Amino acid sequence: MEKGESTRSVHAAMDPEQVTGSVQPPIFQTSTYVQEDFSVHKGYEYARSQNPTREALEKAMAELESPNSPATGICFSSGMAAITAVSQLLSSGDHIIACDDLYGGTVRLFDQVLARYGIETTYSKLSPGDLEKVAQQNTKVLWLESPTNPLLSIHDIKKLASQAKARGWIVVVDNTFASPVLQRPLDLGADIVLHSTTKYIGGHSDVVGGCVVIRDEQLIERLKFLQNAAGAIPGPFDCFLTLRGIRTLALRMERHCDNAEQITERLSKRAEVTRILYPGLASHPNHHVAASQMRRFGGMISIELEGGEMAARKFAAALKLFLTAESLGGVESLINHPWTMTHAAIPEQQRRDAGMTPGLVRLSVGIEDVEDLWTDIVQALQASSQ
Ligand SMILES: *Cc1c(COP(=O)(O)O)cnc(C)c1O
């Protein structure tokens, strides 16, 4: 029987170290390893290519994303470095189809970097029938986020993955918003699952990192090659911190979900709030899909306030526990203004087309006591309407 989420988080890649029996993996802070003779070594040559602390994190990520089938984790220095490595599977002349509500940095990479190398991206709402319309001869990848950032849209990963794979495309799912505790895209048919481990996985806003997890042997080989060839590896201390975060991942996710559910329910009764985007609400257009592919609905909420951008600014300024900052998924609550912060790099029309507005704020609900968070929100809502 599959073990529970908390047990798996605590025990992921927990192999006592050989020499001392150290329960947690030591930080192997080295750039190279001694060889007995030319090219005679213990499998460790140079730390860009191999590092035991990194391997422990990679194993843990694979165990979390794929508990029932063998898989491999491959870690990078940031989420964007992981995304860049995946994009390097493509060649000039290839085409990507991506959902239209995507992390701003991913859009910037696709449109301002990959485009210069002759790799073109089409963004789509991916509503039924859309895939046929945007498919091209040279399409190679379907790139999904679910829930999306910042609009918390839900894509039916299983359905889209099977349609894409029937055409021979590689299906990539950025699972940063859900974490493997809430959603496991490989089980839904994705080929590559990807994380900014900076967010929920690390969970303490003290480290930047990225990871992919893959089952397909050929893709594993190619991504491992790219990790070493392009070289955007995480340092051993960063890997240690990320693994330390993983120990409490399941526990934290439950609390993030508890708090976000409470807060959305209460927000839905407030006159100051005109729009609430949260996949856990029965009113969410794809709530049933979210319920079928996620264990729970996560800690991210986006809202619009009566009074638009001005109200949003007053709301953020009045909040005391929710800090105004980029990023998400840490123990502390954060508020973000996608229009001017995380998604500012996307051209305005593209933002509007995706459904983003200047009045939208995104909350990353932390693991504080929910009554304290709610008290903070109520006073800020009052301030926002004055
Ligand atoms: C933050 C984020 C990224 C980028 O990760 P970094 O670690 O900041 O490089 C990619 N995708 C999503 C959904 C994110 O939230």
PDB file of N, CA and C and ligand atoms in Angstrom, residues 77-81 83 102-103 105-106 145 147 149 174-177 194-199 208-210 327-328 362, ligand 1:
ATOM      1  N   SER A  77      19.619  25.096 -10.650  1.00  0.00           N
ATOM      2  CA  SER A  77      19.882  26.206  -9.739  1.00  0.00           C
ATOM      3  C   SER A  77      18.662  27.099  -9.513  1.00  0.00           C
ATOM      4  N   SER A  78      17.647  26.998 -10.364  1.00  0.00           N
ATOM      5  CA  SER A  78      16.410  27.759 -10.179  1.00  0.00           C
ATOM      6  C   SER A  78      15.323  27.075 -10.994  1.00  0.00           C
ATOM      7  N   GLY A  79      14.082  27.484 -10.765  1.00  0.00           N
ATOM      8  CA  GLY A  79      12.996  26.974 -11.594  1.00  0.00           C
ATOM      9  C   GLY A  79      13.236  27.340 -13.055  1.00  0.00           C
ATOM     10  N   MET A  80      13.686  28.579 -13.295  1.00  0.00           N
ATOM     11  CA  MET A  80      13.931  29.002 -14.675  1.00  0.00           C
ATOM     12  C   MET A  80      15.058  28.192 -15.322  1.00  0.00           C
ATOM     13  N   ALA A  81      16.059  27.814 -14.529  1.00  0.00           N
ATOM     14  CA  ALA A  81      17.138  26.982 -15.081  1.00  0.00           C
ATOM     15  C   ALA A  81      16.586  25.615 -15.487  1.00  0.00           C
ATOM     16  N   ILE A  83      13.463  25.072 -16.439  1.00  0.00           N
ATOM     17  CA  ILE A  83      12.647  25.332 -17.630  1.00  0.00           C
ATOM     18  C   ILE A  83      13.548  25.511 -18.855  1.00  0.00           C
ATOM     19  N   LEU A 102       0.466  31.789 -17.846  1.00  0.00           N
ATOM     20  CA  LEU A 102       1.705  31.074 -17.570  1.00  0.00           C
ATOM     21  C   LEU A 102       2.580  31.965 -16.709  1.00  0.00           C
ATOM     22  N   TYR A 103       3.435  31.362 -15.923  1.00  0.00           N
ATOM     23  CA  TYR A 103       4.388  32.134 -15.126  1.00  0.00           C
ATOM     24  C   TYR A 103       5.110  33.150 -16.029  1.00  0.00           C
ATOM     25  N   GLY A 105       7.973  34.597 -16.070  1.00  0.00           N
ATOM     26  CA  GLY A 105       9.355  34.300 -16.455  1.00  0.00           C
ATOM     27  C   GLY A 105       9.426  33.267 -17.567  1.00  0.00           C
ATOM     28  N   THR A 106       8.458  32.350 -17.582  1.00  0.00           N
ATOM     29  CA  THR A 106       8.422  31.328 -18.636  1.00  0.00           C
ATOM     30  C   THR A 106       8.074  31.990 -19.966  1.00  0.00           C
ATOM     31  N   GLU A 145       0.532  24.564 -17.113  1.00  0.00           N
ATOM     32  CA  GLU A 145       0.535  24.810 -15.675  1.00  0.00           C
ATOM     33  C   GLU A 145      -0.883  24.538 -15.207  1.00  0.00           C
ATOM     34  N   PRO A 147      -2.710  24.325 -11.077  1.00  0.00           N
ATOM     35  CA  PRO A 147      -3.372  25.596 -11.342  1.00  0.00           C
ATOM     36  C   PRO A 147      -2.392  26.607 -11.953  1.00  0.00           C
ATOM     37  N   ASN A 149      -0.858  30.464 -12.933  1.00  0.00           N
ATOM     38  CA  ASN A 149      -0.363  31.602 -12.191  1.00  0.00           C
ATOM     39  C   ASN A 149      -0.567  32.850 -13.050  1.00  0.00           C
ATOM     40  N   ASP A 174       4.259  22.186 -15.320  1.00  0.00           N
ATOM     41  CA  ASP A 174       4.862  22.948 -14.227  1.00  0.00           C
ATOM     42  C   ASP A 174       3.938  22.786 -13.022  1.00  0.00           C
ATOM     43  N   ASN A 175       4.400  22.002 -12.048  1.00  0.00           N
ATOM     44  CA  ASN A 175       3.564  21.610 -10.905  1.00  0.00           C
ATOM     45  C   ASN A 175       3.857  22.441  -9.650  1.00  0.00           C
ATOM     46  N   THR A 176       4.474  23.599  -9.870  1.00  0.00           N
ATOM     47  CA  THR A 176       4.925  24.433  -8.748  1.00  0.00           C
ATOM     48  C   THR A 176       3.788  24.809  -7.806  1.00  0.00           C
ATOM     49  N   PHE A 177       2.617  25.180  -8.365  1.00  0.00           N
ATOM     50  CA  PHE A 177       1.517  25.674  -7.516  1.00  0.00           C
ATOM     51  C   PHE A 177       0.877  24.565  -6.681  1.00  0.00           C
ATOM     52  N   LEU A 194       7.740  19.523 -13.590  1.00  0.00           N
ATOM     53  CA  LEU A 194       8.767  20.522 -13.312  1.00  0.00           C
ATOM     54  C   LEU A 194       8.369  21.363 -12.103  1.00  0.00           C
ATOM     55  N   HIS A 195       9.368  21.783 -11.332  1.00  0.00           N
ATOM     56  CA  HIS A 195       9.101  22.624 -10.163  1.00  0.00           C
ATOM     57  C   HIS A 195      10.076  23.770 -10.059  1.00  0.00           C
ATOM     58  N   SER A 196       9.557  24.905  -9.613  1.00  0.00           N
ATOM     59  CA  SER A 196      10.402  25.872  -8.944  1.00  0.00           C
ATOM     60  C   SER A 196      10.395  25.419  -7.490  1.00  0.00           C
ATOM     61  N   THR A 197      11.481  24.787  -7.035  1.00  0.00           N
ATOM     62  CA  THR A 197      11.539  24.306  -5.643  1.00  0.00           C
ATOM     63  C   THR A 197      11.699  25.463  -4.662  1.00  0.00           C
ATOM     64  N   THR A 198      11.900  26.663  -5.233  1.00  0.00           N
ATOM     65  CA  THR A 198      11.921  27.903  -4.443  1.00  0.00           C
ATOM     66  C   THR A 198      10.632  28.073  -3.651  1.00  0.00           C
ATOM     67  N   LYS A 199       9.541  27.516  -4.154  1.00  0.00           N
ATOM     68  CA  LYS A 199       8.209  27.799  -3.623  1.00  0.00           C
ATOM     69  C   LYS A 199       7.840  26.774  -2.545  1.00  0.00           C
ATOM     70  N   VAL A 208      16.616  29.277  -3.570  1.00  0.00           N
ATOM     71  CA  VAL A 208      16.103  29.252  -4.941  1.00  0.00           C
ATOM     72  C   VAL A 208      16.557  27.953  -5.600  1.00  0.00           C
ATOM     73  N   GLY A 209      15.635  27.276  -6.289  1.00  0.00           N
ATOM     74  CA  GLY A 209      16.025  26.034  -6.963  1.00  0.00           C
ATOM     75  C   GLY A 209      14.963  25.559  -7.928  1.00  0.00           C
ATOM     76  N   GLY A 210      15.319  24.555  -8.721  1.00  0.00           N
ATOM     77  CA  GLY A 210      14.374  23.979  -9.671  1.00  0.00           C
ATOM     78  C   GLY A 210      14.636  22.490  -9.843  1.00  0.00           C
ATOM     79  N   SER A 327       7.173  35.860  -5.288  1.00  0.00           N
ATOM     80  CA  SER A 327       7.310  34.483  -4.804  1.00  0.00           C
ATOM     81  C   SER A 327       6.070  34.036  -4.036  1.00  0.00           C
ATOM     82  N   LEU A 328       6.091  32.796  -3.585  1.00  0.00           N
ATOM     83  CA  LEU A 328       4.924  32.158  -2.980  1.00  0.00           C
ATOM     84  C   LEU A 328       5.378  30.854  -2.348  1.00  0.00           C
ATOM     85  N   ARG A 362      -2.769  38.610  -5.840  1.00  0.00           N
ATOM     86  CA  ARG A 362      -2.584  37.185  -5.598  1.00  0.00           C
ATOM     87  C   ARG A 362      -2.079  36.992  -4.172  1.00  0.00           C
TER      88      ARG A 362
HETATM   89  C1  LIG B   1       8.573  30.904  -9.523  1.00  0.00           C
HETATM   90  C2  LIG B   1       8.079  30.087 -10.616  1.00  0.00           C
HETATM   91  C3  LIG B   1       8.919  29.664 -11.650  1.00  0.00           C
HETATM   92  C4  LIG B   1      10.366  30.103 -11.739  1.00  0.00           C
HETATM   93  O1  LIG B   1      11.150  29.570 -10.715  1.00  0.00           O
HETATM   94  P1  LIG B   1      12.428  30.300 -10.085  1.00  0.00           P
HETATM   95  O2  LIG B   1      12.851  29.368  -9.014  1.00  0.00           O
HETATM   96  O3  LIG B   1      11.980  31.630  -9.584  1.00  0.00           O
HETATM   97  O4  LIG B   1      13.429  30.433 -11.173  1.00  0.00           O
HETATM   98  C5  LIG B   1       8.391  28.851 -12.630  1.00  0.00           C
HETATM   99  N1  LIG B   1       7.104  28.465 -12.609  1.00  0.00           N
HETATM  100  C6  LIG B   1       6.255  28.858 -11.644  1.00  0.00           C
HETATM  101  C7  LIG B   1       4.834  28.417 -11.682  1.00  0.00           C
HETATM  102  C8  LIG B   1       6.703  29.685 -10.622  1.00  0.00           C
HETATM  103  O5  LIG B   1       5.854  30.091  -9.673  1.00  0.00           O
END
